[in-house]
mmCIF file of C-alpha atoms in Angstrom:
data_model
loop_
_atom_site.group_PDB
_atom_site.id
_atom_site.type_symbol
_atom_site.label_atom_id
_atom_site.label_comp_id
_atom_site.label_asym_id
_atom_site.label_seq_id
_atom_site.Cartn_x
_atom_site.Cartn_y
_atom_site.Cartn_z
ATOM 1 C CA UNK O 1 13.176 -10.868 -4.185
ATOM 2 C CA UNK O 2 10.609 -8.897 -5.745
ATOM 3 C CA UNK O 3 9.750 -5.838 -8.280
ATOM 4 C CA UNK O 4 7.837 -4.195 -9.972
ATOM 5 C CA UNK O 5 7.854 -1.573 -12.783
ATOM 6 C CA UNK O 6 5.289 0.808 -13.520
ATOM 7 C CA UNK O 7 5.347 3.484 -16.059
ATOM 8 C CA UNK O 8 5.926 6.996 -13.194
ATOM 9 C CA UNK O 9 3.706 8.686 -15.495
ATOM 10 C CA UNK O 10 0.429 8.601 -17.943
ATOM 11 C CA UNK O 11 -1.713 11.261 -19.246
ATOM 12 C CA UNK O 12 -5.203 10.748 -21.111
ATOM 13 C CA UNK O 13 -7.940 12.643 -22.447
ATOM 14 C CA UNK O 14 -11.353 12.887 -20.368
ATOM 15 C CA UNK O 15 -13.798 9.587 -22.056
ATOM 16 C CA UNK O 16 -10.773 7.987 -23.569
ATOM 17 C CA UNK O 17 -9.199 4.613 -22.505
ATOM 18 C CA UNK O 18 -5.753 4.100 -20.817
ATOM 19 C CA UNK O 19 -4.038 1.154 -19.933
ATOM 20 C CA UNK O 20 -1.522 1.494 -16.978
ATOM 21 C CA UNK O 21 1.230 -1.990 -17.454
ATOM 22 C CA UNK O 22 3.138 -3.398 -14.861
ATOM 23 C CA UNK O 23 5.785 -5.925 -15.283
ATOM 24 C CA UNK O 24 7.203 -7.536 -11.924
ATOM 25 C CA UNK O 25 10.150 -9.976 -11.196
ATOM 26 C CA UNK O 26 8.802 -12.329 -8.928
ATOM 27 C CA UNK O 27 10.268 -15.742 -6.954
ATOM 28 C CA UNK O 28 6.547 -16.489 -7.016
ATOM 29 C CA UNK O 29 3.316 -14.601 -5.346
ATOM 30 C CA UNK O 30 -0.323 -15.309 -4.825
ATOM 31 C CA UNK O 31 -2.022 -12.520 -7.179
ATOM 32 C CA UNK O 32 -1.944 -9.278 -9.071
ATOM 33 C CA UNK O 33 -3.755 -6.469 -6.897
ATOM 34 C CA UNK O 34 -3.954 -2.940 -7.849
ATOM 35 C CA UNK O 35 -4.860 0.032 -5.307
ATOM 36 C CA UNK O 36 -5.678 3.959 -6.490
ATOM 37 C CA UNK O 37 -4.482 7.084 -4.401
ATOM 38 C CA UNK O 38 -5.572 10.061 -4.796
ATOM 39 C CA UNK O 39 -3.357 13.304 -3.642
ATOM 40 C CA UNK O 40 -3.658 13.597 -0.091
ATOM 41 C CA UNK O 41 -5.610 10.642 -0.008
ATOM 42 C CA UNK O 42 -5.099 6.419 1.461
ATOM 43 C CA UNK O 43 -4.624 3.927 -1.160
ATOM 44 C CA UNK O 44 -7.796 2.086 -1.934
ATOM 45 C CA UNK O 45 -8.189 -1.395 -2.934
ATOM 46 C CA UNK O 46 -9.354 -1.567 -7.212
ATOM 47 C CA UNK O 47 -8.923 -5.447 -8.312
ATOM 48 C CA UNK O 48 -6.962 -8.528 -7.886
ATOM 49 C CA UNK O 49 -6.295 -11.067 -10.333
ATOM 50 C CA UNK O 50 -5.760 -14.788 -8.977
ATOM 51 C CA UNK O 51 -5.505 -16.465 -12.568
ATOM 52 C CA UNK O 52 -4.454 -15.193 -15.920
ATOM 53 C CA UNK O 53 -7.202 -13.434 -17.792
ATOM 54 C CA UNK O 54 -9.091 -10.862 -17.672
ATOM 55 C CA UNK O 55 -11.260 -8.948 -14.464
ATOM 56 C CA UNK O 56 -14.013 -6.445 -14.762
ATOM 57 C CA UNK O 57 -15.579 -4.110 -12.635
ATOM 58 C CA UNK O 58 -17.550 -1.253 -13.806
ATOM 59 C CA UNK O 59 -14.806 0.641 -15.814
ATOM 60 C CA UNK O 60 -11.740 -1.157 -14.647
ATOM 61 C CA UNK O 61 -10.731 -4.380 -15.635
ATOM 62 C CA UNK O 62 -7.332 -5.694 -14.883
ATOM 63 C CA UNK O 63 -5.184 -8.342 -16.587
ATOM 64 C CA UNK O 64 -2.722 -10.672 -15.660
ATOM 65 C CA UNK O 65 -0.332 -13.055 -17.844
ATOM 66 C CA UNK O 66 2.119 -15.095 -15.195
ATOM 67 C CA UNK O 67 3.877 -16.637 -17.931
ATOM 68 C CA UNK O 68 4.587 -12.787 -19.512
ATOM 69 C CA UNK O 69 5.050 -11.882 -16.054
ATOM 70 C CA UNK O 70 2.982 -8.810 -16.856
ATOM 71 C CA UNK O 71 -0.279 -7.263 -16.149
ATOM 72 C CA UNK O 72 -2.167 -4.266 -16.368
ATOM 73 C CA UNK O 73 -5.028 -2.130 -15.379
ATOM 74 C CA UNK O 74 -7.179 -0.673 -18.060
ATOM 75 C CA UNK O 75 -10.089 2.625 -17.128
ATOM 76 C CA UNK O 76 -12.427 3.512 -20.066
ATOM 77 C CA UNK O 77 -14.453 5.941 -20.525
ATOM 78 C CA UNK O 78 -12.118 7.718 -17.974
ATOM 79 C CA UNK O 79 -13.387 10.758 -15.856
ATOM 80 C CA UNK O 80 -11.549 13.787 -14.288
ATOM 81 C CA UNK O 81 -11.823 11.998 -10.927
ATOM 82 C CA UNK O 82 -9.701 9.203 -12.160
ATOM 83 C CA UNK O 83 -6.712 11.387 -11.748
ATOM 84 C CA UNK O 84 -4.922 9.561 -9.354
ATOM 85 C CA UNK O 85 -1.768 7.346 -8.429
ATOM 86 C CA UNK O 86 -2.879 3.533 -9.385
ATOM 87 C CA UNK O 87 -0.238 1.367 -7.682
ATOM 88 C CA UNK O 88 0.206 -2.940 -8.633
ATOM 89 C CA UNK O 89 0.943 -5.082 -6.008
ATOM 90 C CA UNK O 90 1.883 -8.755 -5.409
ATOM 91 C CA UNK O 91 1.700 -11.002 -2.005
ATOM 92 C CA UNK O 92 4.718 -13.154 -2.409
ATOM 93 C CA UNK O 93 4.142 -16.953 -1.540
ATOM 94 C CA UNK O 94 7.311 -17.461 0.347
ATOM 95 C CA UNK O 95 7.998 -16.654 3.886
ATOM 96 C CA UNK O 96 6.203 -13.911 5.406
ATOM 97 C CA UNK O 97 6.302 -11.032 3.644
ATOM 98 C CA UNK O 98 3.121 -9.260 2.683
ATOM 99 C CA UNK O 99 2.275 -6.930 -0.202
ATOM 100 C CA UNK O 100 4.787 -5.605 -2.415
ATOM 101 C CA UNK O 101 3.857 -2.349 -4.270
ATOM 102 C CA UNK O 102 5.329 -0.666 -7.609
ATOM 103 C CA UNK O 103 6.212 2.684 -7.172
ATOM 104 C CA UNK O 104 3.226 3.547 -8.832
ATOM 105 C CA UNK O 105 1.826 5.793 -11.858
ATOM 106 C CA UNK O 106 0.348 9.093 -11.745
ATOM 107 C CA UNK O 107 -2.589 9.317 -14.078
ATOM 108 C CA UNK O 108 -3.443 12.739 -15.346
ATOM 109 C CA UNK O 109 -7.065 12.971 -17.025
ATOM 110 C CA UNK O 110 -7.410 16.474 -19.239
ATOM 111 C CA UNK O 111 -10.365 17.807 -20.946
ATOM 112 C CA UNK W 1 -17.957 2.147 6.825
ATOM 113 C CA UNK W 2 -15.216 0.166 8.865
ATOM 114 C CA UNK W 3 -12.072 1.773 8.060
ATOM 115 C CA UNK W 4 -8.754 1.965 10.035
ATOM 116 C CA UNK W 5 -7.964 5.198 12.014
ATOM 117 C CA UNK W 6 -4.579 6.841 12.324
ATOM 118 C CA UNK W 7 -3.877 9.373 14.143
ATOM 119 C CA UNK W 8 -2.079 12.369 14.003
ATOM 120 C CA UNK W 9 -3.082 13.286 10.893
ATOM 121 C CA UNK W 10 -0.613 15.926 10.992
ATOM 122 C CA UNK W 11 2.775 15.918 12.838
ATOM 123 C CA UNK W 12 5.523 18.706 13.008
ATOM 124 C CA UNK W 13 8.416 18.298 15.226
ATOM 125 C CA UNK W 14 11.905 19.647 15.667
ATOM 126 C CA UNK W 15 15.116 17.108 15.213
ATOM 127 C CA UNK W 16 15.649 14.622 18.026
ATOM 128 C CA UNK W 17 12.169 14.739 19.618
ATOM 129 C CA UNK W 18 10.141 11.304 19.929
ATOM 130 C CA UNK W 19 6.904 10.935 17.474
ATOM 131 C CA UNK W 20 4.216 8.426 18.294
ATOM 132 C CA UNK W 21 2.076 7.682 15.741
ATOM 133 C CA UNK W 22 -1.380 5.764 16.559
ATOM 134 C CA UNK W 23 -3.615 3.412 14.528
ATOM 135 C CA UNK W 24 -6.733 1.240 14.973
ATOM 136 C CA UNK W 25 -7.107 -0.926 12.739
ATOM 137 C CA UNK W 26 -10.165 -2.580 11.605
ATOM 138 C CA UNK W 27 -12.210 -4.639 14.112
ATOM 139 C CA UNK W 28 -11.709 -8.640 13.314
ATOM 140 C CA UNK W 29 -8.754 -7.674 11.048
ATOM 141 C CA UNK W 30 -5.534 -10.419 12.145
ATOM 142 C CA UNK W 31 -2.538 -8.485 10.004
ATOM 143 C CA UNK W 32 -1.480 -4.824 10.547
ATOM 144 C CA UNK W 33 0.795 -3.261 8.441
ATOM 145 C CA UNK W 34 3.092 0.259 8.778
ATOM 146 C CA UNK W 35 4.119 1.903 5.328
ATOM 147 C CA UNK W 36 6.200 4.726 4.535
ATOM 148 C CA UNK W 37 5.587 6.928 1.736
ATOM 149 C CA UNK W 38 7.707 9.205 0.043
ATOM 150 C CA UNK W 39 7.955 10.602 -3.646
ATOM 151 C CA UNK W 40 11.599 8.918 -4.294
ATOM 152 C CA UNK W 41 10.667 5.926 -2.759
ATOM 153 C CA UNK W 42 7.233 5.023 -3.091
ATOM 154 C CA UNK W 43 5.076 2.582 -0.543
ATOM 155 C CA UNK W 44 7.703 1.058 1.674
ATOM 156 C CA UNK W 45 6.743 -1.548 3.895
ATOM 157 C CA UNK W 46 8.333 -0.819 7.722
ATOM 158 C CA UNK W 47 6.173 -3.515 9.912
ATOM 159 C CA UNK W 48 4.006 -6.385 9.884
ATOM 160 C CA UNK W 49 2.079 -8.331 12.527
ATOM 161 C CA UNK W 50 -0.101 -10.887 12.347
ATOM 162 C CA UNK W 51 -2.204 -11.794 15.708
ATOM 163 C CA UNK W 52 -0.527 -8.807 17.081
ATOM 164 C CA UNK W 53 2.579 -10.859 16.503
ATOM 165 C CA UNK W 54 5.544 -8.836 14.480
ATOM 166 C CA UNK W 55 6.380 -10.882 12.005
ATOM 167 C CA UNK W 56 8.604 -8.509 9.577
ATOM 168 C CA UNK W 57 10.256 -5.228 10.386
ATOM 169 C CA UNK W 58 13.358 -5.585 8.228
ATOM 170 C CA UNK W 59 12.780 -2.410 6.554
ATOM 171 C CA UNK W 60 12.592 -0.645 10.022
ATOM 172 C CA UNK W 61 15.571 1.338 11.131
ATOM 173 C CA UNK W 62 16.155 -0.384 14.314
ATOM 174 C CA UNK W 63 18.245 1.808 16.154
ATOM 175 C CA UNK W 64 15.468 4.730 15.844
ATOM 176 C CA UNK W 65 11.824 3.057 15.250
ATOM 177 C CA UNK W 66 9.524 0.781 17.346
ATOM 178 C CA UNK W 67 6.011 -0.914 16.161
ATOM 179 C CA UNK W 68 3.988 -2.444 18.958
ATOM 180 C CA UNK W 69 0.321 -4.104 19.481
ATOM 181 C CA UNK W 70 -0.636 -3.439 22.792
ATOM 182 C CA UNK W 71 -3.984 -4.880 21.992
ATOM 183 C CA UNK W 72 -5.652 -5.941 19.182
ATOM 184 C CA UNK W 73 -7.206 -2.452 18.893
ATOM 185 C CA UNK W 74 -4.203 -0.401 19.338
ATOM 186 C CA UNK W 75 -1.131 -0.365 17.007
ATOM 187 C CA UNK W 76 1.288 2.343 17.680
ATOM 188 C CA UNK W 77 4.859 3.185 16.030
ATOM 189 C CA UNK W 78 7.624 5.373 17.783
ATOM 190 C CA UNK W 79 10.723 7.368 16.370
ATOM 191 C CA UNK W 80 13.467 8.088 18.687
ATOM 192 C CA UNK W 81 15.251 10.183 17.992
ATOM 193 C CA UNK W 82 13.322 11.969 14.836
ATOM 194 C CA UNK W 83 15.715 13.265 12.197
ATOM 195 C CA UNK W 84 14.364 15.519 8.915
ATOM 196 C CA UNK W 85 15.225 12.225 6.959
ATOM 197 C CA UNK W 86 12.476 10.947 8.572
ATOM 198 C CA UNK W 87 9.852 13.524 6.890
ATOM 199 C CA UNK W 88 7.198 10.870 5.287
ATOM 200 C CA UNK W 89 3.408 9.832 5.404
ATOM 201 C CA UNK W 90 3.315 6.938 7.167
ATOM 202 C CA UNK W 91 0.358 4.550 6.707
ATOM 203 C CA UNK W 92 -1.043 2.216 8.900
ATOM 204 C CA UNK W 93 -2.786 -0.760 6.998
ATOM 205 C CA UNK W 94 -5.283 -3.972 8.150
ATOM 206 C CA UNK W 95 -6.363 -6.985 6.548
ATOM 207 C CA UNK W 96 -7.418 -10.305 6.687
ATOM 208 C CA UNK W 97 -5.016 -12.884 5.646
ATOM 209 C CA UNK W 98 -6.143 -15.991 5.358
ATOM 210 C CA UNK W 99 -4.034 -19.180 6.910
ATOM 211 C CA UNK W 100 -3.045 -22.696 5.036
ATOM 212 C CA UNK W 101 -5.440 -23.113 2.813
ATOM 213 C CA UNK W 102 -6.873 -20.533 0.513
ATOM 214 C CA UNK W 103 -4.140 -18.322 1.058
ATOM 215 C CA UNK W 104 -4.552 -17.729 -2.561
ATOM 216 C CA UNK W 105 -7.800 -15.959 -2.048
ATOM 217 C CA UNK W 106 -7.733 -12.199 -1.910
ATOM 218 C CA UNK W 107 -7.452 -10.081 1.239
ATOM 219 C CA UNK W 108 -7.050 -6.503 1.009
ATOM 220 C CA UNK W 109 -5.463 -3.973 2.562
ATOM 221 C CA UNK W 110 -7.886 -1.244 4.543
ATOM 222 C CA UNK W 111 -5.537 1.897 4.919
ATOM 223 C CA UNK W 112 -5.995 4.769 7.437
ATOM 224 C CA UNK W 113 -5.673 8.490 5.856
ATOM 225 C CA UNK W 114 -2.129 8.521 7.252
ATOM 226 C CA UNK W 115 -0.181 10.701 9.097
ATOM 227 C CA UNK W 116 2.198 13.378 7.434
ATOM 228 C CA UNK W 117 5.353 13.760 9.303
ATOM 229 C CA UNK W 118 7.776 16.410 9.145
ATOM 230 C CA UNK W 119 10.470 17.189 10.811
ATOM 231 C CA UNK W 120 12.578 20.198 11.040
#
């Protein structure tokens, strides 16, 4: 089976950084994805993470160790509009199931 | 934009009447997806089809729900009965998985806006 943990909750100041971890238990999966919702809104794709290391885009990067079986997403220089629900997701590599989401983390931004 | 259309976006019924809830997904997508969302919960998948094949609805109640693919345009999911338990957004989802090899390679999901369910 699969899970994944995700802190429910984070709260960070508008410009700072914030790093939102996820730790899974995993029989074995193809990648590390992570999707943002906002209230009201559809989750939308952010990154995906194939290998261990390290990928950037813009603000976000996103991390993934498979032997800590741990990543993460990390915003800088966040912005009110990153309030939002960021979610981490796996695509096991057994049998048929698709995507497997956390139960996500609500990140509060605050002036 | 592509993007994948649900519809209703809004749904209130009364306890035991049928809900049909509507989704086209995105044009040359293969896989369409059905989540449930709920605060306690979270994303919870309830369908899967690939080719307009269903290929996983364990986490469908069976005795109540129904996911079909008429066509590759059209992907539609039922509840019948509806009971207030049943009060949810439900998201409709398409992507494009890739078969044999590459399946490593990222695909992801397109989601419609939902549709938020309630039931009285």
């Amino acid at each position: 089976g699969q899970s994944l943990e995700q802190p429910s909750e984070v709260t960070a100041v508008e410009g700072a950084i914030v790093q939102i971890n996820c730790t899974y238990q995993t029989s074995g999966f193809y990648g590390l994805s992570w999707y943002q919702q906002h209230d009201g809104g559809a989750p939308t794709f952010l990154s995906y993470n194939a290998l261990d290391g390290l990928e950037e885009t813009g603000r976000f990067s996103s991390f993934l160790s498979r032997s800590d079986s741990y990543g993460y997403l990390l915003l800088q220089e966040l912005q009110m509009k990153d309030s939002a629900s960021y979610f981490c997701a796996v695509r096991p590599n057994s049998g048929n199931t698709p995507l497997v989401f956390g139960k996500g983390t609500r990140l509060s931004v605050i002036a | 934009d592509a993007r994948v259309t649900q519809t209703p976006r809004h749904k209130v019924t009364e306890m035991g009447q049928e809900v049909t809830m509507r989704c086209q997904p995105i044009l040359g997508h293969n896989t369409v997806f059905w989540y449930r969302q709920t605060m306690m919960q979270g994303l919870e998948l309830l369908a899967y089809f690939r080719n307009r094949a269903p290929l996983d609805d364990s986490g469908m109640p069976k005795d109540r729900f129904s996911a079909e693919m008429p066509d590759a345009t059209l992907a539609t999911l039922k509840i019948q009965p509806s009971e207030p338990r049943d009060s949810a957004v439900y998201f409709c989802a398409s992507g494009l998985t890739p078969l044999g090899r590459g399946r490593s390679s990222n695909s992801p999901l397109h989601f419609g806006n939902g549709t938020r369910l309630t039931v009285t």
